[in-house]
């Protein structure tokens, strides 16, 4: 038609407009984080302590859990790499990306319920490993956990900066990295894990709205955009059918993009499945979501979150990836170079071509939302590992000489020991029944000083001071982790690290830890030697096979061809399969070699170690006493037998197992198998396929926008009503002279305990604002204050 072929994405968004977007999104996120803080403080009366910062109160609803899973699993790479594989392999690419990364989330629901029944007090999965296997094993898994977080942050930063630099004019990588870090760190510092739940809701809702906007434009063209050659499934089909896939050894059958017979797509699917097991099981961010929810809510949250997330890569990539192929067909030549396709620029290009400035801003928001959600979750995950598993465990433990099974408060044993049947056991009271703690709580609640008075309780006082010390370090840890992402981003940009290469490499590095992590919480027989040999041996074997296979390609492993040859599909496939397979085999075999005999006594002792993981100031029994129908215990470590806990949560366990088996069979066997019964899709088959992808997206969007909001608002109103009833009951008891009975019921104590940082009622608005400023200044001073 006389037009010059268009190649590449043109950066047309002004720098000023981009900065305003970042600023607006950052301020909005900070406001949401502050709103969450106020809800937890004034409605739920949560204490501002370390555990609340990392578990959000431990009562997150199904809807919010699902929302957070969706946002955490929606990397910026998800939005870009899924469209890349669609543009390379056709219809099979989006499916293998979505299906191959959904089953891990659903299977993780099994680990979620196991953690809740066998280690209810744990805040990280590494605490379970340390309790069962000791320091050496703990340090090995800490290393792999940090590797996982490093790879996830690399994928985020590579994809984020690639899109920002392709769409925004005059935006340097350094500025892009600083902007991303500032947005992530700002609201995470204010609200902790809980803030990420609220912000994740708005991020996920906006992501779905933007995806549906792009879907409507491609398949319906409602505004008759002259730049859009599509407008219906039929027109998209015609353009794709005319465009042949490149002739490659790992190509598509008949050179068609409309077939599931794609060897390259199958290889990607296998690598995707293996690699994503590692990034879910070994990433503390997902364990964090499990910790934040009740057992049954956690299971359903992971299942519904996985099925909802499936719609994002499946629908977005089917739409944008196939639209890229159609646009290339319409032009008669590819719109992007091979290098740009591998950088993930297919989706931004389609948005720019079809929607112009609107599409560019839509992609900017999409990437920003994805980076914010996943980035904040990773920062919280790394911070929790640093605080609980590094600083608290090795650098500054509360009691360095404490032995397994001893109380952290009094150093006495919690249960009778075989070698010391007559030894004195721990009799530390729970804080709910401690008069000294009540006095401390009242004194600190009434204090208007910038520095709160020290705790005077002889039993709990020192440990409370220690927890506040850790809370201050948590703030510094979040700041440091956030800004360490800046040099990481610049390093990835400087070495021109490939997004697809990083994605494929993930499984080789960390997939060997999948089975060892699973057995550490599911199998009492597992031993330290077994899990270490599986993790380290599998990783070494995977690396060896990967590099050996890559060295057979022309150029070998020379500096000039290293990234190209090691990034080929077959070496990556072999490395991934060997890593997870050898890791599993070594773990099981060595475990049986090192522990052949297994008795009920040994099994009970193993799970007692994990059930001992607890915070004496907020024991796990107090959180679950409603579900377990328990009365308040005299001592903080009074707890029901394991059999009772397992029996109470049996329904959640069965739900998790059934969902894991059914959906794994559906996504890995039944659905792909049925697609192989069709050689190449005709128009009617293509219509069914695209209609299914759109329908899934609309249903998922409706669920993730309506359900979490409804559940959260309902829970807040329910809690407000409960607070009002408690207040009326308290006033009635006080008028009737039943203050002693009131204290026994714990109503007054609970209200005072959970309002440590709540000041006295303010007489006017100006005094309230002034008091808030004073409290903020006190926090800043406390952060820099040395440990007591």
JSON list of C-alpha atoms in Angstrom, two decimals, residues 81 84-85 88-89 151 155 264-272 274-276 342 498-511 546 566-573 575-576:
[
{"chain": "A", "resi": 81, "resn": "UNK", "atom": "CA", "xyz": [6.46, -13.33, 28.25]},
{"chain": "A", "resi": 84, "resn": "UNK", "atom": "CA", "xyz": [5.96, -13.56, 23.50]},
{"chain": "A", "resi": 85, "resn": "UNK", "atom": "CA", "xyz": [5.28, -17.33, 23.52]},
{"chain": "A", "resi": 88, "resn": "UNK", "atom": "CA", "xyz": [6.23, -17.69, 18.70]},
{"chain": "A", "resi": 89, "resn": "UNK", "atom": "CA", "xyz": [4.07, -20.81, 19.09]},
{"chain": "A", "resi": 151, "resn": "UNK", "atom": "CA", "xyz": [15.33, -14.26, 40.30]},
{"chain": "A", "resi": 155, "resn": "UNK", "atom": "CA", "xyz": [12.36, -10.84, 36.12]},
{"chain": "A", "resi": 264, "resn": "UNK", "atom": "CA", "xyz": [8.49, -25.64, 20.80]},
{"chain": "A", "resi": 265, "resn": "UNK", "atom": "CA", "xyz": [5.27, -24.92, 22.68]},
{"chain": "A", "resi": 266, "resn": "UNK", "atom": "CA", "xyz": [5.41, -28.34, 24.39]},
{"chain": "A", "resi": 267, "resn": "UNK", "atom": "CA", "xyz": [9.03, -27.82, 25.47]},
{"chain": "A", "resi": 268, "resn": "UNK", "atom": "CA", "xyz": [8.11, -24.41, 26.84]},
{"chain": "A", "resi": 269, "resn": "UNK", "atom": "CA", "xyz": [5.17, -25.95, 28.69]},
{"chain": "A", "resi": 270, "resn": "UNK", "atom": "CA", "xyz": [7.37, -28.56, 30.42]},
{"chain": "A", "resi": 271, "resn": "UNK", "atom": "CA", "xyz": [10.02, -25.99, 31.37]},
{"chain": "A", "resi": 272, "resn": "UNK", "atom": "CA", "xyz": [7.28, -23.65, 32.55]},
{"chain": "A", "resi": 274, "resn": "UNK", "atom": "CA", "xyz": [9.05, -27.34, 36.36]},
{"chain": "A", "resi": 275, "resn": "UNK", "atom": "CA", "xyz": [10.38, -23.82, 36.85]},
{"chain": "A", "resi": 276, "resn": "UNK", "atom": "CA", "xyz": [7.20, -22.49, 38.40]},
{"chain": "A", "resi": 342, "resn": "UNK", "atom": "CA", "xyz": [12.41, -11.90, 23.30]},
{"chain": "A", "resi": 498, "resn": "UNK", "atom": "CA", "xyz": [17.27, -11.69, 28.32]},
{"chain": "A", "resi": 499, "resn": "UNK", "atom": "CA", "xyz": [13.81, -12.04, 29.86]},
{"chain": "A", "resi": 500, "resn": "UNK", "atom": "CA", "xyz": [13.18, -15.43, 28.27]},
{"chain": "A", "resi": 501, "resn": "UNK", "atom": "CA", "xyz": [16.62, -16.72, 29.35]},
{"chain": "A", "resi": 502, "resn": "UNK", "atom": "CA", "xyz": [15.97, -15.68, 32.96]},
{"chain": "A", "resi": 503, "resn": "UNK", "atom": "CA", "xyz": [12.54, -17.31, 32.89]},
{"chain": "A", "resi": 504, "resn": "UNK", "atom": "CA", "xyz": [13.88, -20.63, 31.57]},
{"chain": "A", "resi": 505, "resn": "UNK", "atom": "CA", "xyz": [16.87, -20.63, 33.96]},
{"chain": "A", "resi": 506, "resn": "UNK", "atom": "CA", "xyz": [14.70, -20.33, 37.08]},
{"chain": "A", "resi": 507, "resn": "UNK", "atom": "CA", "xyz": [13.88, -24.04, 37.25]},
{"chain": "A", "resi": 508, "resn": "UNK", "atom": "CA", "xyz": [17.48, -25.17, 36.81]},
{"chain": "A", "resi": 509, "resn": "UNK", "atom": "CA", "xyz": [18.60, -23.14, 39.80]},
{"chain": "A", "resi": 510, "resn": "UNK", "atom": "CA", "xyz": [15.81, -23.74, 42.33]},
{"chain": "A", "resi": 511, "resn": "UNK", "atom": "CA", "xyz": [13.52, -26.60, 41.16]},
{"chain": "A", "resi": 546, "resn": "UNK", "atom": "CA", "xyz": [22.33, -27.94, 31.09]},
{"chain": "A", "resi": 566, "resn": "UNK", "atom": "CA", "xyz": [22.53, -21.92, 27.07]},
{"chain": "A", "resi": 567, "resn": "UNK", "atom": "CA", "xyz": [19.20, -20.28, 26.24]},
{"chain": "A", "resi": 568, "resn": "UNK", "atom": "CA", "xyz": [18.29, -22.86, 23.61]},
{"chain": "A", "resi": 569, "resn": "UNK", "atom": "CA", "xyz": [15.13, -24.80, 24.38]},
{"chain": "A", "resi": 570, "resn": "UNK", "atom": "CA", "xyz": [16.54, -28.34, 24.62]},
{"chain": "A", "resi": 571, "resn": "UNK", "atom": "CA", "xyz": [19.41, -27.59, 27.07]},
{"chain": "A", "resi": 572, "resn": "UNK", "atom": "CA", "xyz": [16.94, -25.66, 29.24]},
{"chain": "A", "resi": 573, "resn": "UNK", "atom": "CA", "xyz": [14.45, -28.53, 29.09]},
{"chain": "A", "resi": 575, "resn": "UNK", "atom": "CA", "xyz": [18.42, -28.97, 32.89]},
{"chain": "A", "resi": 576, "resn": "UNK", "atom": "CA", "xyz": [14.97, -28.31, 34.37]}
]
